[in-house]
mmCIF file with all atom_site columns, C-alpha atoms in Angstrom:
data_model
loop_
_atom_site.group_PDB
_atom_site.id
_atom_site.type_symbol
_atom_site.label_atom_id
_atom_site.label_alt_id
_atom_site.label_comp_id
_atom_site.label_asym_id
_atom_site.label_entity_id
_atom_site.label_seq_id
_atom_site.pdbx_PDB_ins_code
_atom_site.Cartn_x
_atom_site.Cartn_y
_atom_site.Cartn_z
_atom_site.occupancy
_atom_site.B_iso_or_equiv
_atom_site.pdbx_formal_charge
_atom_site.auth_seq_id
_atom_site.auth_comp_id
_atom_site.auth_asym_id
_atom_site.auth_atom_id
_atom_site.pdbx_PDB_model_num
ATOM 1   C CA . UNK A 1 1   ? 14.223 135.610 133.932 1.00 36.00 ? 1   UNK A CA 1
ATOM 2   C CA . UNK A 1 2   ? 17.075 133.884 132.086 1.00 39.00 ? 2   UNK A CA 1
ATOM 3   C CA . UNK A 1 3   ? 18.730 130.743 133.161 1.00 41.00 ? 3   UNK A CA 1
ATOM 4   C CA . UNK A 1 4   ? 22.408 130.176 133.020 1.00 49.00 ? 4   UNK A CA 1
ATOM 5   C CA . UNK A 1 5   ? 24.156 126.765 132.140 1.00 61.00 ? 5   UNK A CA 1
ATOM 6   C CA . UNK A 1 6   ? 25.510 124.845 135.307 1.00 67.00 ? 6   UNK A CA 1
ATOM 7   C CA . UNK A 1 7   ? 28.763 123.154 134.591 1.00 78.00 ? 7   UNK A CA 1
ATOM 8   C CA . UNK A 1 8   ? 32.316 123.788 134.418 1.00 84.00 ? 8   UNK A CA 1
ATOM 9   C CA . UNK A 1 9   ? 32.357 126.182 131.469 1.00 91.00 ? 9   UNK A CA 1
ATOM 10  C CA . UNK A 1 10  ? 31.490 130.002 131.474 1.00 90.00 ? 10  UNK A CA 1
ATOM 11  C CA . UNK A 1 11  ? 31.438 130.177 127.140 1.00 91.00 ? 11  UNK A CA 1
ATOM 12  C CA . UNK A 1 12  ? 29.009 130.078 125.505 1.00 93.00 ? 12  UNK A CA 1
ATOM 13  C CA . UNK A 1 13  ? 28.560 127.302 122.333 1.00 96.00 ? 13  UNK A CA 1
ATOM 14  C CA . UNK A 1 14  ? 27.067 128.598 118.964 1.00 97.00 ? 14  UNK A CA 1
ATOM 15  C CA . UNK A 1 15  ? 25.505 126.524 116.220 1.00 97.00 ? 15  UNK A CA 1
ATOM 16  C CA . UNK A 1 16  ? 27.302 127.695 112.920 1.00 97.00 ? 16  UNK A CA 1
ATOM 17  C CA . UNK A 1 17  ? 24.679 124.273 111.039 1.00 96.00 ? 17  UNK A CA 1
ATOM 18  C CA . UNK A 1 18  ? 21.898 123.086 112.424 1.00 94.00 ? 18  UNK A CA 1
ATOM 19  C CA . UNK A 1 19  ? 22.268 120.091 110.071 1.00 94.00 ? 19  UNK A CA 1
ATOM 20  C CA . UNK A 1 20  ? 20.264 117.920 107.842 1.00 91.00 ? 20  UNK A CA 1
ATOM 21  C CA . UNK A 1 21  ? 19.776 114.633 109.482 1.00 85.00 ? 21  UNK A CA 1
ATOM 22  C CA . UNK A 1 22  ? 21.225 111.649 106.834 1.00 85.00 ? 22  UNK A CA 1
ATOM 23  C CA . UNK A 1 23  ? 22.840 114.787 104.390 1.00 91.00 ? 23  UNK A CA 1
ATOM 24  C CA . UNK A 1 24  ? 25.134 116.623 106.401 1.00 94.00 ? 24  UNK A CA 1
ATOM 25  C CA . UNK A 1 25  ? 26.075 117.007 110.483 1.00 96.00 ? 25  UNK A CA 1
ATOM 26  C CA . UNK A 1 26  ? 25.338 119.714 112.604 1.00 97.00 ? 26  UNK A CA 1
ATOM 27  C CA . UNK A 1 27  ? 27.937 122.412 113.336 1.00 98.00 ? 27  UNK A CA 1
ATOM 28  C CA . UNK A 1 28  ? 29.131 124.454 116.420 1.00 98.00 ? 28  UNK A CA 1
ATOM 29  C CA . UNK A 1 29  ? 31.819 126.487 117.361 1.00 98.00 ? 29  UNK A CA 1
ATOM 30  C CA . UNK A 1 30  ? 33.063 127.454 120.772 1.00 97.00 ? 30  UNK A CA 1
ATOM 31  C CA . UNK A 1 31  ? 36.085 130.014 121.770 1.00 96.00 ? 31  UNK A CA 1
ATOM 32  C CA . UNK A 1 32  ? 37.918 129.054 124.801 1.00 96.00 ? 32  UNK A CA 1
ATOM 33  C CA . UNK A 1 33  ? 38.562 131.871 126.711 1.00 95.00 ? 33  UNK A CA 1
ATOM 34  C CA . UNK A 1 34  ? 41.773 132.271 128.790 1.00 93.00 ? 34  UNK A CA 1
ATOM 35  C CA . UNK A 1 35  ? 39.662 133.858 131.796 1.00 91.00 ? 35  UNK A CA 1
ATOM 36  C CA . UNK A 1 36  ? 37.762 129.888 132.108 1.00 92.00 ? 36  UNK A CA 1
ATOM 37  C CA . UNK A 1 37  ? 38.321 129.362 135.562 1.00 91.00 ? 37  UNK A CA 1
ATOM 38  C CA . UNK A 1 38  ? 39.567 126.215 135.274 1.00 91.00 ? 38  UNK A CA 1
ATOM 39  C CA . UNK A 1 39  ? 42.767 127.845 133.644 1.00 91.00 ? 39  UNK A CA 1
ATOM 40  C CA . UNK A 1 40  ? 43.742 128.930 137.410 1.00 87.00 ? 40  UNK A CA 1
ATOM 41  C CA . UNK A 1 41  ? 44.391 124.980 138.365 1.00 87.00 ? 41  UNK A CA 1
ATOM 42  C CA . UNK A 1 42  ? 44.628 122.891 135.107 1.00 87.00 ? 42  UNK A CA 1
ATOM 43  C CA . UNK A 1 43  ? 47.796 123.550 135.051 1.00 87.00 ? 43  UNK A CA 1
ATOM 44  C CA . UNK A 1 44  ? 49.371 126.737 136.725 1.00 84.00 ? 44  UNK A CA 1
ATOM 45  C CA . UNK A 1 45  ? 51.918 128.365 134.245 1.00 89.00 ? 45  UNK A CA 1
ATOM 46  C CA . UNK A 1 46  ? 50.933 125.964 131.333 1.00 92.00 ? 46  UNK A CA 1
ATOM 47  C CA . UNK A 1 47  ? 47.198 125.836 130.720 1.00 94.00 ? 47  UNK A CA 1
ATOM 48  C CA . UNK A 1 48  ? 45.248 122.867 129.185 1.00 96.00 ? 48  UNK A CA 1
ATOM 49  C CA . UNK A 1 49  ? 41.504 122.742 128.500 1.00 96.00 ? 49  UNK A CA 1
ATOM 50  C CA . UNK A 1 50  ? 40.732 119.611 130.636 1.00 96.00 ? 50  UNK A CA 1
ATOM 51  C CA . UNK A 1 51  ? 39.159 116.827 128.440 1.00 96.00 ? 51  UNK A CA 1
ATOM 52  C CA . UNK A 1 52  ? 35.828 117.067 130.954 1.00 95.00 ? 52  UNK A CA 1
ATOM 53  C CA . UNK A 1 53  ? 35.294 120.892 129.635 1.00 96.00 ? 53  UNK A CA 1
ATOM 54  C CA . UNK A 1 54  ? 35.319 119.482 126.283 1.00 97.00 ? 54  UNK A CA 1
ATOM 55  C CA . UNK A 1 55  ? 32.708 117.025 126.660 1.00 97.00 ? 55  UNK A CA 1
ATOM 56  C CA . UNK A 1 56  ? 30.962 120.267 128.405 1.00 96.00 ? 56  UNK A CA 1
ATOM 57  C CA . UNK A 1 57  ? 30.946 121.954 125.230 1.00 96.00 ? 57  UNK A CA 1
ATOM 58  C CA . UNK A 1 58  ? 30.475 119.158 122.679 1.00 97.00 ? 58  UNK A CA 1
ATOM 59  C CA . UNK A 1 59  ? 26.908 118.101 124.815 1.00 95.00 ? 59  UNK A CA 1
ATOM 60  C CA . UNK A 1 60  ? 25.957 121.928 125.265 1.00 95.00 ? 60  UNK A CA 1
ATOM 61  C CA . UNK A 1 61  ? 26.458 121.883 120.775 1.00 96.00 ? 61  UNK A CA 1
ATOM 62  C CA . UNK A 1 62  ? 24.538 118.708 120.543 1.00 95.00 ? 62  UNK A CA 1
ATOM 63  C CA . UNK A 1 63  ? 21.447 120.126 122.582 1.00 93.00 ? 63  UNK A CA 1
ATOM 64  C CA . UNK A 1 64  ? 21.513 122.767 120.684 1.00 93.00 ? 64  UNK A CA 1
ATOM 65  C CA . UNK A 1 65  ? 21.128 120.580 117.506 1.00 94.00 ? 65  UNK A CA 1
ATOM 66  C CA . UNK A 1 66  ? 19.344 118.134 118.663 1.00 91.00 ? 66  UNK A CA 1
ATOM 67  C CA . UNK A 1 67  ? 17.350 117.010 115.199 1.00 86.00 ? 67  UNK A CA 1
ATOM 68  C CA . UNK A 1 68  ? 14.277 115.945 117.257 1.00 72.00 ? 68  UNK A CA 1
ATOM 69  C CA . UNK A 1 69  ? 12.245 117.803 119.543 1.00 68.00 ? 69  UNK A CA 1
ATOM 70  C CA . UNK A 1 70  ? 9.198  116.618 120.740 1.00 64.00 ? 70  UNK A CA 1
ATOM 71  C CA . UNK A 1 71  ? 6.128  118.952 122.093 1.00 64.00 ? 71  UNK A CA 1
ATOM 72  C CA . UNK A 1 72  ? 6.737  118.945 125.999 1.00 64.00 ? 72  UNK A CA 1
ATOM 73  C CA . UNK A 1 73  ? 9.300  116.512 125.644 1.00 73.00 ? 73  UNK A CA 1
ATOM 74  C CA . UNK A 1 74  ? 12.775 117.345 127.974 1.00 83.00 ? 74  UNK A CA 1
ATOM 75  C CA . UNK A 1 75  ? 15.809 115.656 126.472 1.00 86.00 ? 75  UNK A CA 1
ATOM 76  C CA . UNK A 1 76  ? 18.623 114.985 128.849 1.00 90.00 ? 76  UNK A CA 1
ATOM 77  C CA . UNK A 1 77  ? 22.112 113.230 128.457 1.00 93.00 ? 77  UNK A CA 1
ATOM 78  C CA . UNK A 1 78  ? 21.622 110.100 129.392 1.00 95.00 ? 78  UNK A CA 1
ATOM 79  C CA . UNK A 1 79  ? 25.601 109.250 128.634 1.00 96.00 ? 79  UNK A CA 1
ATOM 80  C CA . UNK A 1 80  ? 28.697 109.813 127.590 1.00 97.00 ? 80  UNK A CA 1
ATOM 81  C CA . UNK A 1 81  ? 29.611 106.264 125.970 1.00 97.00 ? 81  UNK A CA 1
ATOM 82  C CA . UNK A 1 82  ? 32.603 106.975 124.694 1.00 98.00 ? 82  UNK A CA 1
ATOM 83  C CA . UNK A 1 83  ? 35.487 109.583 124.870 1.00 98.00 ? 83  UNK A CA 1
ATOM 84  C CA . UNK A 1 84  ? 38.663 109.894 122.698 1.00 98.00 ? 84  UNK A CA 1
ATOM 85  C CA . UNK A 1 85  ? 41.123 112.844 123.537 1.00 98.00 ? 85  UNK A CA 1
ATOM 86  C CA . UNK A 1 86  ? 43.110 113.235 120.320 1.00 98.00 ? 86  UNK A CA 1
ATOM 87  C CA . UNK A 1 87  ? 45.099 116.883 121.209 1.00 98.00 ? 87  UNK A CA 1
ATOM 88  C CA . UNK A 1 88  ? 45.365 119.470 123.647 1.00 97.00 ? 88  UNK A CA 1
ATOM 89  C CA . UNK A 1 89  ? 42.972 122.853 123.827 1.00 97.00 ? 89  UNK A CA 1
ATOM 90  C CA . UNK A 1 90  ? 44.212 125.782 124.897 1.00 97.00 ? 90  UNK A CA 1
ATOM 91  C CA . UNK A 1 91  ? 43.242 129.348 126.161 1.00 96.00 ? 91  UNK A CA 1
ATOM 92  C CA . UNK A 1 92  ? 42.240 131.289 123.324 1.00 96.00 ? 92  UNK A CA 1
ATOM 93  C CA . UNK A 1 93  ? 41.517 127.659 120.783 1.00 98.00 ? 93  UNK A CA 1
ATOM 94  C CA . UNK A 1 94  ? 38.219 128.134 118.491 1.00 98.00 ? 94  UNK A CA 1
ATOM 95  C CA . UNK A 1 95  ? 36.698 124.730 119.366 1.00 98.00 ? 95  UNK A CA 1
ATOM 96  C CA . UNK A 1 96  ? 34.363 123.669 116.482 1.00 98.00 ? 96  UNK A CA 1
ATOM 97  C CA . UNK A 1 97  ? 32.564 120.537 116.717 1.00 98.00 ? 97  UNK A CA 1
ATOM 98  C CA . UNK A 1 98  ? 30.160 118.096 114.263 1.00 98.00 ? 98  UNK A CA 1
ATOM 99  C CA . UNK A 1 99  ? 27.292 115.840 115.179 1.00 97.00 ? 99  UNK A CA 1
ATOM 100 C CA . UNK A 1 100 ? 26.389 112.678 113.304 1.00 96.00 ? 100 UNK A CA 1
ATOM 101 C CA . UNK A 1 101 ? 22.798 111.847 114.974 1.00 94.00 ? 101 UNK A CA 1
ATOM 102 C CA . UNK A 1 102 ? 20.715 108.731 115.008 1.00 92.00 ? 102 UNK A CA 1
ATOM 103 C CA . UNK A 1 103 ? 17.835 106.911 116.731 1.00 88.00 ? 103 UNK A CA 1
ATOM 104 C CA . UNK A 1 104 ? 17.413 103.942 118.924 1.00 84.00 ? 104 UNK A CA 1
ATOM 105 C CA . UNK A 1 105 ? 15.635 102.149 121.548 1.00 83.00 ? 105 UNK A CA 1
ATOM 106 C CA . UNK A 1 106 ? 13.871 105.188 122.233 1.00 79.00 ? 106 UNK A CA 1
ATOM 107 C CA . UNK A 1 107 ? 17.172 107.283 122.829 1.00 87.00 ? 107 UNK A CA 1
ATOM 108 C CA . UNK A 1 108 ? 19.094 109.666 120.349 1.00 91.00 ? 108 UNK A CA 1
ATOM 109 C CA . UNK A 1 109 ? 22.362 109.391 119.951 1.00 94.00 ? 109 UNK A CA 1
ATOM 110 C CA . UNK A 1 110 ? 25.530 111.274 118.151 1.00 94.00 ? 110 UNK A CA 1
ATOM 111 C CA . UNK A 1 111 ? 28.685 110.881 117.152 1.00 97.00 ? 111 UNK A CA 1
ATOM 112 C CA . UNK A 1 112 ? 30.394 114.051 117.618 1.00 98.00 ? 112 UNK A CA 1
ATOM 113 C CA . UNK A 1 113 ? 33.956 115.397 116.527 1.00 98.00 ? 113 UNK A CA 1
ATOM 114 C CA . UNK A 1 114 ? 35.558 118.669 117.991 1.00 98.00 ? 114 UNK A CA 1
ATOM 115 C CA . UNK A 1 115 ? 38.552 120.324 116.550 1.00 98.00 ? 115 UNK A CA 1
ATOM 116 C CA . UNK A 1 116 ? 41.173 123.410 116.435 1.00 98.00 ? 116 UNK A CA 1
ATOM 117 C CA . UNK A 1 117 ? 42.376 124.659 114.338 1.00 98.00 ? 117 UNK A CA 1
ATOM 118 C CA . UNK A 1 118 ? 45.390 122.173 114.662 1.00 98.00 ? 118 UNK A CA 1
ATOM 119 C CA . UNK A 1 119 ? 43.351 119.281 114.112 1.00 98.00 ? 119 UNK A CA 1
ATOM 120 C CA . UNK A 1 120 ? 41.389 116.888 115.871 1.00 98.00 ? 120 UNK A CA 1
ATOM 121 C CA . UNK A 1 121 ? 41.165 117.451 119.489 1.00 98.00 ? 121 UNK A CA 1
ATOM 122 C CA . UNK A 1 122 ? 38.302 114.702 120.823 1.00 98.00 ? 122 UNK A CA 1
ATOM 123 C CA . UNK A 1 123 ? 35.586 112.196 119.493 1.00 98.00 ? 123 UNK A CA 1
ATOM 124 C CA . UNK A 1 124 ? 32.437 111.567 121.573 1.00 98.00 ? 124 UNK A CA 1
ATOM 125 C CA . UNK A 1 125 ? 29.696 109.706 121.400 1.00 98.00 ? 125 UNK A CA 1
ATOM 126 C CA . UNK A 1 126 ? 26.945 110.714 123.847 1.00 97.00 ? 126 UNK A CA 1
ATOM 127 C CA . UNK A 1 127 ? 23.312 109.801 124.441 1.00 96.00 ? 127 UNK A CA 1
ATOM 128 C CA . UNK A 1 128 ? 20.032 111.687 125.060 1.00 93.00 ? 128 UNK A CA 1
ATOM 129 C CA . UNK A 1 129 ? 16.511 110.407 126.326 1.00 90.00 ? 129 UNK A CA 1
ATOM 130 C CA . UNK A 1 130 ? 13.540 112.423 126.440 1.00 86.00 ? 130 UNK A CA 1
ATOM 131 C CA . UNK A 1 131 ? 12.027 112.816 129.946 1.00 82.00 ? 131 UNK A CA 1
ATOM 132 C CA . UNK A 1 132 ? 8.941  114.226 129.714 1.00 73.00 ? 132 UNK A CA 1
ATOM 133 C CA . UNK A 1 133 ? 7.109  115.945 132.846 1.00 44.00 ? 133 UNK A CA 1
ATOM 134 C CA . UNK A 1 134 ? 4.712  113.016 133.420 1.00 44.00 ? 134 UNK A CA 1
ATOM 135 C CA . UNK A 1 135 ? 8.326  110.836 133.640 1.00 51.00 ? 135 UNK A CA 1
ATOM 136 C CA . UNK A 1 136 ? 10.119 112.897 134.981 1.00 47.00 ? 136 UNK A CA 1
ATOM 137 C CA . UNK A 1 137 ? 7.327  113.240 137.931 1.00 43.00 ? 137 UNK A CA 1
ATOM 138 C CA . UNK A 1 138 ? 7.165  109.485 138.009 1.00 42.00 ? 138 UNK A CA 1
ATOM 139 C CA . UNK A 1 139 ? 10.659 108.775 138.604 1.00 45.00 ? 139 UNK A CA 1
ATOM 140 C CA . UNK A 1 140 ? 10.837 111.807 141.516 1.00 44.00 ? 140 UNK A CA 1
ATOM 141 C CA . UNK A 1 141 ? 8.410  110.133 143.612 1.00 41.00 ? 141 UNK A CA 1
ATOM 142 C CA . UNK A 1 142 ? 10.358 106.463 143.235 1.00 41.00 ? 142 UNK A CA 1
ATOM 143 C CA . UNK A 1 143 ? 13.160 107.885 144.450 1.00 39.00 ? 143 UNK A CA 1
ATOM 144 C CA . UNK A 1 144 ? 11.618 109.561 147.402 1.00 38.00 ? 144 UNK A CA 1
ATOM 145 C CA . UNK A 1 145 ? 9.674  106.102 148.361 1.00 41.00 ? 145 UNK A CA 1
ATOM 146 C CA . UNK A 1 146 ? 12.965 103.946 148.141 1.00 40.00 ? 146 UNK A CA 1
ATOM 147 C CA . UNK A 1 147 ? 15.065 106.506 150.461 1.00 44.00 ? 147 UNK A CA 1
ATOM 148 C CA . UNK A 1 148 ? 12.178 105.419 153.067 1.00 40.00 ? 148 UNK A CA 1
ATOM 149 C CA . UNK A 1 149 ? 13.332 102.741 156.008 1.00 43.00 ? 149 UNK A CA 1
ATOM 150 C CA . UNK A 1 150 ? 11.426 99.028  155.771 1.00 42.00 ? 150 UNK A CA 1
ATOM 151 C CA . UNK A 1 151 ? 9.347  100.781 158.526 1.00 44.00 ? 151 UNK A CA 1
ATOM 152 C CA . UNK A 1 152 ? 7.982  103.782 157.121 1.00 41.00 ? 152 UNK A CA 1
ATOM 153 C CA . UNK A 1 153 ? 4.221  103.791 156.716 1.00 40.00 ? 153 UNK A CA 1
#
């Protein structure tokens, strides 16, 4: 069985450099294809990779190159702290992007760049935690006990 990425993207995100943590960042490249279905509405006769589809691809990269894995660990994005949209994407664009990671307070974070080949297209900075199954369980059955009434028994 294979599982397929949920989100607003159908391409797929390829690490070019996995990266050496403190020597050099990571490396990814993405092609935007002009059959992305959100070509059809963003915008109709002059298409524009919306800025969302770019974070999209820039968090898919940074999974991917995630310097830390942990045995049974699950690392999800936690957030996007910051977003910078420097220049339009567009159908048919070879979207490359580099991570800068680093540790703390128990998250990992990176600094990420994505570009065209015209230049500079977006700078995000995003965070992952690691959820592991005994959390992740944990933090399920809160959320079913506090969607309970005062009277539930």
């Amino acid at each position: 069985m294979t599982a397929a990425a949920c989100g607003p993207v159908d391409g797929t995100v390829e690490v070019v450099d996995p990266g050496v943590p403190g020597e050099r960042p990571a490396r990814c490249v993405a092609v935007v294809g002009a059959s992305e279905k959100v070509f059809a509405g963003h915008f109709p006769g002059f298409a524009i990779f919306p800025g969302v589809c770019v974070v999209e691809y820039v968090q898919r990269g940074a999974l991917a190159t995630l310097p830390e894995r942990e045995p049974g660990g699950r690392w999800v994005l936690a957030a996007v702290e910051s977003s910078r949209f420097l220049s339009p994407v567009y159908p048919g664009d070879e979207l490359t992007s580099e991570y800068v990671w680093s540790r703390k307070d128990g998250a990992v974070r990176c600094r990420a760049s994505a570009a065209t080949g015209r230049g500079p297209a977006a700078q995000i900075r995003l965070r992952f935690e690691n959820r592991d199954a005994r959390g992740a369980e944990a933090g399920a059955g809160e959320r079913r006990d506090q969607g309970r009434g005062a009277d539930a028994g």
